[in-house]
C-alpha positions as a Markdown table, in Angstrom:
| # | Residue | x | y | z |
|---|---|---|---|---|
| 1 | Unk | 70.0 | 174.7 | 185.1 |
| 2 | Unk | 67.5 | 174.0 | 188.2 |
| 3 | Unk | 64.9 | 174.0 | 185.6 |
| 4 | Unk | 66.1 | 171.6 | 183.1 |
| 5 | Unk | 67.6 | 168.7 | 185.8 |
| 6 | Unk | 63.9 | 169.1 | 187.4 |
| 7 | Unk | 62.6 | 168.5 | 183.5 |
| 8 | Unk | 64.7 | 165.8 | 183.0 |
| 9 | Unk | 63.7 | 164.0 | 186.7 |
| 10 | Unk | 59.7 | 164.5 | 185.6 |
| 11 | Unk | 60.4 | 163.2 | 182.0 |
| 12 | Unk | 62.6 | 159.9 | 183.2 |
| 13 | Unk | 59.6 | 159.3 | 185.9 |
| 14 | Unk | 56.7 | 159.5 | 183.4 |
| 15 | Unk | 58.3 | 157.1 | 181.3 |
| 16 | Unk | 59.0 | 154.2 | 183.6 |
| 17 | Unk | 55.8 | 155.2 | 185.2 |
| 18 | Unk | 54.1 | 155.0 | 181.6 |
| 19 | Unk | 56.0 | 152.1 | 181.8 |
| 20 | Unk | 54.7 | 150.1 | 183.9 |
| 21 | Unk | 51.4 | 151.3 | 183.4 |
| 22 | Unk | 51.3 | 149.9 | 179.7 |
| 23 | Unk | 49.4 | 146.4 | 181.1 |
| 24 | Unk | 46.9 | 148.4 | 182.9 |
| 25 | Unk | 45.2 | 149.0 | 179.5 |
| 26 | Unk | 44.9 | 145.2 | 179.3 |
| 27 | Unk | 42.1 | 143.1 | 180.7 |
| 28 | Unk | 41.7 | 140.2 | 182.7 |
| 29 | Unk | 42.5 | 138.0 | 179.9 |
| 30 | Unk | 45.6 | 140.0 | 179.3 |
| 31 | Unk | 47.3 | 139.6 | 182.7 |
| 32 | Unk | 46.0 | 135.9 | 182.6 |
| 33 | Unk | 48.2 | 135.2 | 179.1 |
| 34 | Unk | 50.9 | 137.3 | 180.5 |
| 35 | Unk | 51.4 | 135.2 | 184.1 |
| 36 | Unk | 51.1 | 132.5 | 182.4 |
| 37 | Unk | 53.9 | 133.6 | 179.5 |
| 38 | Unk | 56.2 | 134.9 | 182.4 |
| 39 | Unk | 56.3 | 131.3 | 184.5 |
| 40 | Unk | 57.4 | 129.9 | 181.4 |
| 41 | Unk | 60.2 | 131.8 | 180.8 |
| 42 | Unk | 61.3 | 131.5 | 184.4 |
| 43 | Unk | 60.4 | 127.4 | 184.1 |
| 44 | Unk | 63.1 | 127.7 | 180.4 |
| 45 | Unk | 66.0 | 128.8 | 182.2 |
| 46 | Unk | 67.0 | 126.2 | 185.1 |
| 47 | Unk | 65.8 | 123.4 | 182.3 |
| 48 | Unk | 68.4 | 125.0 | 179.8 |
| 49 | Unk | 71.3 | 125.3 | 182.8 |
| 50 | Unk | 70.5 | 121.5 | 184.2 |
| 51 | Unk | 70.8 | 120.7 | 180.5 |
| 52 | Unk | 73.9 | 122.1 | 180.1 |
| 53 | Unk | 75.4 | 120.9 | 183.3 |
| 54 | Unk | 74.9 | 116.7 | 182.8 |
| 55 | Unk | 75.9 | 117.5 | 179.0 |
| 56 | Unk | 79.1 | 119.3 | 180.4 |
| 57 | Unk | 79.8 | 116.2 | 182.4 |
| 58 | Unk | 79.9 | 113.9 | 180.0 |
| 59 | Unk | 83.5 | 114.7 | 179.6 |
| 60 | Unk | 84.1 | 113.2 | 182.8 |
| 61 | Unk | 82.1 | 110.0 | 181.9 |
| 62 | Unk | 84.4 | 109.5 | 179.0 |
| 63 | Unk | 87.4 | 110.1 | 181.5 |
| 64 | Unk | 86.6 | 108.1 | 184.5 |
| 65 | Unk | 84.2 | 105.2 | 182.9 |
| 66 | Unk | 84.7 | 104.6 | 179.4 |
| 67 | Unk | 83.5 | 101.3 | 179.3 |
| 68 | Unk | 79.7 | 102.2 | 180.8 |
| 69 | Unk | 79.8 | 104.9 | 178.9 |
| 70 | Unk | 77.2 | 104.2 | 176.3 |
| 71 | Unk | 74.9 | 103.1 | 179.0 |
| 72 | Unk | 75.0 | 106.1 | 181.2 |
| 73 | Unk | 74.9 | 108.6 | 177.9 |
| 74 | Unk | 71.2 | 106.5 | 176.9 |
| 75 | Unk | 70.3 | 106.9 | 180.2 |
| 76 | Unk | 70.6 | 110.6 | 180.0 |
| 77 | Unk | 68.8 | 110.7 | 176.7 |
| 78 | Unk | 65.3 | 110.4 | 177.2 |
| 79 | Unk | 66.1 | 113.4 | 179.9 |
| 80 | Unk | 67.5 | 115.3 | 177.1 |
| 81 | Unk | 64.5 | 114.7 | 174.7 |
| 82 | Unk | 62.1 | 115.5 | 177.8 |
| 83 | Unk | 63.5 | 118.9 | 178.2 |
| 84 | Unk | 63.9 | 119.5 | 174.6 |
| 85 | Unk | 60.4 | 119.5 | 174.0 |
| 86 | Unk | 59.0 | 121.5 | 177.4 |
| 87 | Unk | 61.4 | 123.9 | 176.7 |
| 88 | Unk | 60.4 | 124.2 | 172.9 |
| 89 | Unk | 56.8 | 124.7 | 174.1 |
| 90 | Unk | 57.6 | 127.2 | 176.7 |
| 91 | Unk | 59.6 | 129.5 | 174.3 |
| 92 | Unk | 56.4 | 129.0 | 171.8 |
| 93 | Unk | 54.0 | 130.0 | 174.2 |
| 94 | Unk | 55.5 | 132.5 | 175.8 |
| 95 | Unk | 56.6 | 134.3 | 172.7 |
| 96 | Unk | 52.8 | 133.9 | 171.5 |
| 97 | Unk | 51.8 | 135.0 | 174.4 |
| 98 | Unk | 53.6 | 138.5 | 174.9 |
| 99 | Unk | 52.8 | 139.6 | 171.2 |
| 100 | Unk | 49.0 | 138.5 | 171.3 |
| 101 | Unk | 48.8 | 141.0 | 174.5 |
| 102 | Unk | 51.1 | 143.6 | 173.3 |
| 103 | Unk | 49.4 | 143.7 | 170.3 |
| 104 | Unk | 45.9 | 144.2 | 171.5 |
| 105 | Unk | 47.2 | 146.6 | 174.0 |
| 106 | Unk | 49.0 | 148.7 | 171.4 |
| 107 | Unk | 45.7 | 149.0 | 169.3 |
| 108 | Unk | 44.0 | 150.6 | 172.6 |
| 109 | Unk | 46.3 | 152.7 | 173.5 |
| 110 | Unk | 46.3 | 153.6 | 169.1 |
| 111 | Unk | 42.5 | 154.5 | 169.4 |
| 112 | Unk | 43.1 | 156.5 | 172.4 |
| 113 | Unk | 45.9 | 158.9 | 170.5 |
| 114 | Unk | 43.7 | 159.0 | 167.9 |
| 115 | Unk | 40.6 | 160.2 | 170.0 |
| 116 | Unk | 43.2 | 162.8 | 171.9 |
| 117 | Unk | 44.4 | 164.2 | 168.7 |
| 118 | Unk | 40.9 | 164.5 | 166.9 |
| 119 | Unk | 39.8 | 166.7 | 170.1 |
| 120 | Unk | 42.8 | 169.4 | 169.9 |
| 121 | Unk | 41.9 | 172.5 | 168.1 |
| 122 | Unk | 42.6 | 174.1 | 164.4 |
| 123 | Unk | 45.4 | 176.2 | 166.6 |
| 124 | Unk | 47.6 | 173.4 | 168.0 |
| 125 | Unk | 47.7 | 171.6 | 164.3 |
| 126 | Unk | 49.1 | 175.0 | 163.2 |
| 127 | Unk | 52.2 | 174.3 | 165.4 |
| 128 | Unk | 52.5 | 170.6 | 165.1 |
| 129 | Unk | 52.4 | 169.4 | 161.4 |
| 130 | Unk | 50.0 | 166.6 | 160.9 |
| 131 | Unk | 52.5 | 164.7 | 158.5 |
| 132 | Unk | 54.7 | 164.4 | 161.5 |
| 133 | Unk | 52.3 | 163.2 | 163.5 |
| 134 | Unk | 51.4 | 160.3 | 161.6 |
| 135 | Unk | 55.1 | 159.0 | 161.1 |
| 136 | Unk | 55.8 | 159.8 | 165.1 |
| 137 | Unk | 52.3 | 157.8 | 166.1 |
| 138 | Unk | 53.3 | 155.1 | 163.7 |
| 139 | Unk | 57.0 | 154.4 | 165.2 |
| 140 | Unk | 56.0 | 155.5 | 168.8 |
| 141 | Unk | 53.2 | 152.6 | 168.5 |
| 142 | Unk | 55.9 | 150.2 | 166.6 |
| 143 | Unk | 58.3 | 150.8 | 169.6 |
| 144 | Unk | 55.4 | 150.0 | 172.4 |
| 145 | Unk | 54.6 | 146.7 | 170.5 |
| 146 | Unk | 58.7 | 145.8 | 170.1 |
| 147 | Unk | 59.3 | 146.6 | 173.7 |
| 148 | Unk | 56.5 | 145.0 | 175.3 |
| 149 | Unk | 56.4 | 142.2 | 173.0 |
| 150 | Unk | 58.8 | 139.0 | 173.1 |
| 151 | Unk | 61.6 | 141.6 | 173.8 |
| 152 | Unk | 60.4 | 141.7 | 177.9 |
| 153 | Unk | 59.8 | 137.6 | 178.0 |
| 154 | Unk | 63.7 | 138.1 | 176.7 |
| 155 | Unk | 64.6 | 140.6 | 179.5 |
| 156 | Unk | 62.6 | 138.0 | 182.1 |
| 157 | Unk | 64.5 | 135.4 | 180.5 |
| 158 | Unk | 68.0 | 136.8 | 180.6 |
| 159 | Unk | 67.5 | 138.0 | 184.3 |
| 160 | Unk | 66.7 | 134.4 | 185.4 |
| 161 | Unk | 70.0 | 133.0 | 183.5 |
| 162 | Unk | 72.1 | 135.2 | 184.8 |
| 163 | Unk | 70.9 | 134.7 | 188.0 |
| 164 | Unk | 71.4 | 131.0 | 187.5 |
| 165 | Unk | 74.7 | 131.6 | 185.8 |
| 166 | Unk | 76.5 | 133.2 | 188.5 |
| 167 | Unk | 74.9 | 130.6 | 191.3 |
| 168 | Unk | 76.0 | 127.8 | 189.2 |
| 169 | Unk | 79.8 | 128.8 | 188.8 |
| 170 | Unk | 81.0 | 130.2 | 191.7 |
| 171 | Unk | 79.4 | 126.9 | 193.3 |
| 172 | Unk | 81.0 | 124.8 | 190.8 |
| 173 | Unk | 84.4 | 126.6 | 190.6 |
| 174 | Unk | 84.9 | 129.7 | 192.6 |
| 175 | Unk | 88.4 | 130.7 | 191.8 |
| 176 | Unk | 87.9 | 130.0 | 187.9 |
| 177 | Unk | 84.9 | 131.9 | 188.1 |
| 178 | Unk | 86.0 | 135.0 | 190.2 |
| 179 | Unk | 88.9 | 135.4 | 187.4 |
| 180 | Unk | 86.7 | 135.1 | 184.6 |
| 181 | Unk | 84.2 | 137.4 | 186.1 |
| 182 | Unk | 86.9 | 140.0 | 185.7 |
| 183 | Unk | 87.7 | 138.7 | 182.0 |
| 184 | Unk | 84.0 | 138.9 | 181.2 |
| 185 | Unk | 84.0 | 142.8 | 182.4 |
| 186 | Unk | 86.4 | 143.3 | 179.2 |
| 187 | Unk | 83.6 | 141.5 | 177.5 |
| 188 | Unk | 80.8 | 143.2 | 178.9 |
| 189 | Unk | 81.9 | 146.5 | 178.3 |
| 190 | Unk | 83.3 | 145.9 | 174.5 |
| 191 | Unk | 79.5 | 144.5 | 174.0 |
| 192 | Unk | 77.6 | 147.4 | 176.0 |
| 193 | Unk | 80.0 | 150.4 | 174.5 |
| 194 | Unk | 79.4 | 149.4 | 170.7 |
| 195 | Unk | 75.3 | 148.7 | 171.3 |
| 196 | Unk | 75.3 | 152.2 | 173.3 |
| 197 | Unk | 76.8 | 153.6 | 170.3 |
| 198 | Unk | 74.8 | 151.8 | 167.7 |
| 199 | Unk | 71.7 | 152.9 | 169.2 |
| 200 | Unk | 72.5 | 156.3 | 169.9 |
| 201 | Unk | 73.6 | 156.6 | 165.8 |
| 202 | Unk | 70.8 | 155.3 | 164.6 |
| 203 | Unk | 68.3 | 156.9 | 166.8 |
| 204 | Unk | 69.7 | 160.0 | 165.2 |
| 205 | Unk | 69.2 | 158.3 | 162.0 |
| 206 | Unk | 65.7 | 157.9 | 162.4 |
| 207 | Unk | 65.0 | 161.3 | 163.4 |
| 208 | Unk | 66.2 | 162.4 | 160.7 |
| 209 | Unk | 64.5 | 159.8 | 158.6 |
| 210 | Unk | 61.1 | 161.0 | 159.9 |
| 211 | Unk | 61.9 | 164.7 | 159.5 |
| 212 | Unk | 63.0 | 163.8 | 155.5 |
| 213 | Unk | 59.7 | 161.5 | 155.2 |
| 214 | Unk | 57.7 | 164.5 | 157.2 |
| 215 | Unk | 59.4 | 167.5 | 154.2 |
| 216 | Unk | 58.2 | 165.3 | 151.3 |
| 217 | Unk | 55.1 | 164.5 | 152.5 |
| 218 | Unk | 54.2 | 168.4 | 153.1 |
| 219 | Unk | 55.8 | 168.5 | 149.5 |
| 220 | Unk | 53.7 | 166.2 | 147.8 |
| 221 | Unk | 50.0 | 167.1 | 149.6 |
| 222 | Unk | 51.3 | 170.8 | 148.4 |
| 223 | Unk | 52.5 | 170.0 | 145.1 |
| 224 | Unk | 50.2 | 172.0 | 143.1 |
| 225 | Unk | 51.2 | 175.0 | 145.2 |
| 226 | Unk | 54.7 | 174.6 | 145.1 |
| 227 | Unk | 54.3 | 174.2 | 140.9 |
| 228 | Unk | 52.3 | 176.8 | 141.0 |
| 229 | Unk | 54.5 | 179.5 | 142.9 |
| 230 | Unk | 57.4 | 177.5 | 140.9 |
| 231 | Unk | 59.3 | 176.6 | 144.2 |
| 232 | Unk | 60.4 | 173.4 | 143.2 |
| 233 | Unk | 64.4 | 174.2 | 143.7 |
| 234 | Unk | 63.4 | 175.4 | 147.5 |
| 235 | Unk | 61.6 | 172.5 | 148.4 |
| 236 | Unk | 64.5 | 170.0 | 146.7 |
| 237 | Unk | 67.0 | 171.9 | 148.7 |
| 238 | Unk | 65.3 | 171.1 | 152.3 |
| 239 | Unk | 65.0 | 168.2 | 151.1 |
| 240 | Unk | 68.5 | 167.5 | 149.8 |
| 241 | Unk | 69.9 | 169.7 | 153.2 |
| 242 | Unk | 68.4 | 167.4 | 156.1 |
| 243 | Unk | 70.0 | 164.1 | 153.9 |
| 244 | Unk | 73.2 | 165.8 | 154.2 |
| 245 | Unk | 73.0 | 165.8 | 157.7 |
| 246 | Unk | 72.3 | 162.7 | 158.2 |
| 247 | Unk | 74.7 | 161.0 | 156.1 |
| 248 | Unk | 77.5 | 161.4 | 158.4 |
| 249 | Unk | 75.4 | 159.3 | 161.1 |
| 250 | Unk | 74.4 | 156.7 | 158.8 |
| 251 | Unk | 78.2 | 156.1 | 158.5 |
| 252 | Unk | 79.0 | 156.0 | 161.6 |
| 253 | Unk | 76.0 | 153.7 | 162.1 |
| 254 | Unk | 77.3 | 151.7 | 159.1 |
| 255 | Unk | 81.0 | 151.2 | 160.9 |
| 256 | Unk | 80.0 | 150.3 | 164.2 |
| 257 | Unk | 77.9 | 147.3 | 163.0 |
| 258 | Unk | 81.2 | 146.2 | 161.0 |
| 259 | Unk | 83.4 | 146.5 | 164.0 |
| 260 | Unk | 80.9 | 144.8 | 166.5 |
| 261 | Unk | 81.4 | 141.2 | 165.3 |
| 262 | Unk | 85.5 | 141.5 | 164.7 |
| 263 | Unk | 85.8 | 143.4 | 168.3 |
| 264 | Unk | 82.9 | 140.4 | 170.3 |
| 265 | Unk | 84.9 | 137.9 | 168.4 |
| 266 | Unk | 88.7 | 138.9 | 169.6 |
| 267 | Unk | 87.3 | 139.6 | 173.4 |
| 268 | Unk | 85.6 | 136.3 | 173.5 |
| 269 | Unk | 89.0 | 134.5 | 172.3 |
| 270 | Unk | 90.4 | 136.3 | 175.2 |
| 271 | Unk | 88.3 | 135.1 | 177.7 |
| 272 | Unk | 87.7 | 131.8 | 176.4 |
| 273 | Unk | 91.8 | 131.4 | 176.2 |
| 274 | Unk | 92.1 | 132.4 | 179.9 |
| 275 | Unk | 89.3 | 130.6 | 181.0 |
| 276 | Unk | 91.0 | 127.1 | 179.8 |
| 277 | Unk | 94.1 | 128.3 | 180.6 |
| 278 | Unk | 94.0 | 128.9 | 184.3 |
| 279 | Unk | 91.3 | 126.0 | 184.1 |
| 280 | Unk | 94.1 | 123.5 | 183.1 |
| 281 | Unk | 96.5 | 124.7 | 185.7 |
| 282 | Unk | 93.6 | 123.9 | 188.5 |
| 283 | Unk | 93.0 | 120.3 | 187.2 |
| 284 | Unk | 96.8 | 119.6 | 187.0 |
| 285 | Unk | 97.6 | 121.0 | 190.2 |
| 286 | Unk | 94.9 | 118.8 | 191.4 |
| 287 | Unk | 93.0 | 121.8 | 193.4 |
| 288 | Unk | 90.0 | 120.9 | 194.9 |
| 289 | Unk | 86.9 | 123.0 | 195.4 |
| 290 | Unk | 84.9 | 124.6 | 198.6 |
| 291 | Unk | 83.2 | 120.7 | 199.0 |
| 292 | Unk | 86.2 | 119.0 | 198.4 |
| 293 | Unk | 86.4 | 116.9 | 195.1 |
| 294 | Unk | 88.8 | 118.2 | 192.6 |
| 295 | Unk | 88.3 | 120.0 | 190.0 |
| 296 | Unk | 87.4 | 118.5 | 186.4 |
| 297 | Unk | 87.2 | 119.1 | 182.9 |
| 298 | Unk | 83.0 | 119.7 | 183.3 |
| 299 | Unk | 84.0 | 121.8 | 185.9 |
| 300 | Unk | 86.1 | 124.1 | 184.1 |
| 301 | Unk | 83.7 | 124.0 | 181.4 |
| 302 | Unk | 80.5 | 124.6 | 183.1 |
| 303 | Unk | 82.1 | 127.5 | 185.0 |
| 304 | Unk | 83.1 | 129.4 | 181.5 |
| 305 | Unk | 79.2 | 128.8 | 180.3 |
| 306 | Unk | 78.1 | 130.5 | 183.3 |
| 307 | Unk | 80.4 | 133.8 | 183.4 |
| 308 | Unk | 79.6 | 133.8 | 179.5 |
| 309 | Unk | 75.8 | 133.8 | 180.2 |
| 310 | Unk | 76.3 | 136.3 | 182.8 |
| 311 | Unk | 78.4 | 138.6 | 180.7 |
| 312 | Unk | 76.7 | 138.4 | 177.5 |
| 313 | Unk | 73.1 | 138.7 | 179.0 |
| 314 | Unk | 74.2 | 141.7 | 181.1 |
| 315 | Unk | 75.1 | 143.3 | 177.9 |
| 316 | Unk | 72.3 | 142.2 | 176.0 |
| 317 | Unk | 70.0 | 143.3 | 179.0 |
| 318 | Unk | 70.9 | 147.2 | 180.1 |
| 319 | Unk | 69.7 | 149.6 | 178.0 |
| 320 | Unk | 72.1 | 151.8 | 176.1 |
């Protein structure tokens, strides 16, 4: 038991540590374009959130001043078109960015396997089958690229609007936004518990999908041995066996990704309907908040965009 916990410490350790030590393959170039890539997803999210605030408060516009209205909407236009367009830049180069490095880092790190595989002797290929290999290089390097690609500017990205989301409500409406925090827990966990599953189903899957594509690729660079030896019926039932084992997963993969929308859909209803609900009682009661003015529509509003961020990101964010 000592043994296995102490495994399990050094294997969790050498893969952060690998980790973080994926960009020191890179060069100077590299950690230039990736700075650069990172300040523009941190520049993306206040620009979205002051976005979404002076559309929010709009609402109060029409309620206070409809006649100037029109005026103070075109005023807030060329604002709009402003950030539009940074913000549309930012997400291009930053996506660019991340999958130009992550690619060329990915094709290092490639040669290297390569180099330390064509250096281990006849004896080690005799326990490790070279089919495998080749499908376990080819997703292990497909997983590198997908999770040091545009999938970390995301993870940068989320981070800084949930930061933002959770500064920006309980500012703008703390009691609103301390209840929904505990609505968006229901939220949180439906999300995280059904993309925990997912993942664990169809890691499964894809073990057993390499193990399938590893049997008939021994069969077929054998295939005039196993005709030979007439051992065609042995080799279809090892292959027919490890499908049968993994069909059961592939269901269960199958019905979790039908149940994920219905299940998001009915807890976001939930926390949308208390959110507007309690929301309405604060503006007819006339509450005010921690600096005084009472609370509005935008405020109700801005504070269920927030928690939502927060919640949705959060699940979006930790790994399963």
């Amino acid at each position: 038991g000592r043994r296995e916990v102490e495994g399990k410490q050094r294997y969790s350790m050498s893969y952060w540590e690998n980790y973080v030590k994926f960009f020191r393959y890179g060069d100077k170039s590299d950690h230039l374009i990736i700075s650069l890539s990172t300040l523009c997803v941190m520049l993306i999210a206040p620009l979205q959130m002051w976005y979404m605030i002076k559309l929010w408060t709009i609402l109060d516009i029409f309620q206070d001043r409809p006649k100037t209205v029109s005026q103070e909407v075109l005023y807030l236009v060329p604002y709009f078109l402003a950030i539009t367009v940074i913000v549309w830049c930012c997400n291009v180069f930053w996506n660019y960015g991340f999958a130009l490095v992550s690619d060329r880092i990915t094709d290092r790190i490639r040669k290297f396997y390569l180099q330390a595989i064509a250096s281990k002797s006849i004896a080690w290929f005799d326990e490790n089958s070279p089919n495998e290999l080749t499908t376990e290089m080819t997703e292990s390097i497909l997983k590198l690229r997908q999770g040091t690609g545009d999938k970390l500017g995301s993870v940068i990205s989320t981070l800084c609007m949930m930061v933002l989301g959770l500064t920006v409500s309980f500012s703008t409406c703390p009691r609103l936004a301390l209840l929904l925090s505990v609505v968006g827990t229901l939220v949180f966990t439906a999300m995280w518990y059904l993309k925990k599953e997912y993942v664990i189903a169809n890691g499964k899957l894809q073990q057993y999908s390499k193990q399938t594509g590893g049997v008939v690729e021994e069969i077929f660079s054998l295939i005039r041995t196993v005709t030979a030896l007439n051992n065609q019926e042995v080799q279809l039932g090892r292959y027919k066996s490890t499908l049968e084992t993994a069909t059961p997963i592939a269901k269960r993969a199958a019905l979790l990704s039908s149940l994920a929308p219905g299940v998001i859909f009915c807890t976001m209803l939930l926390f949308y309907g208390v959110g507007l609900y309690y929301g309405g009682i604060l503006i007819g009661s006339k509450e005010e908040n921690w600096d005084g003015e009472e609370i509005r529509p935008s405020s109700v509003m801005i504070t269920l965009i927030g928690i939502e961020v927060v919640a949705g990101n959060l699940a979006h964010t930790l790994p399963a």
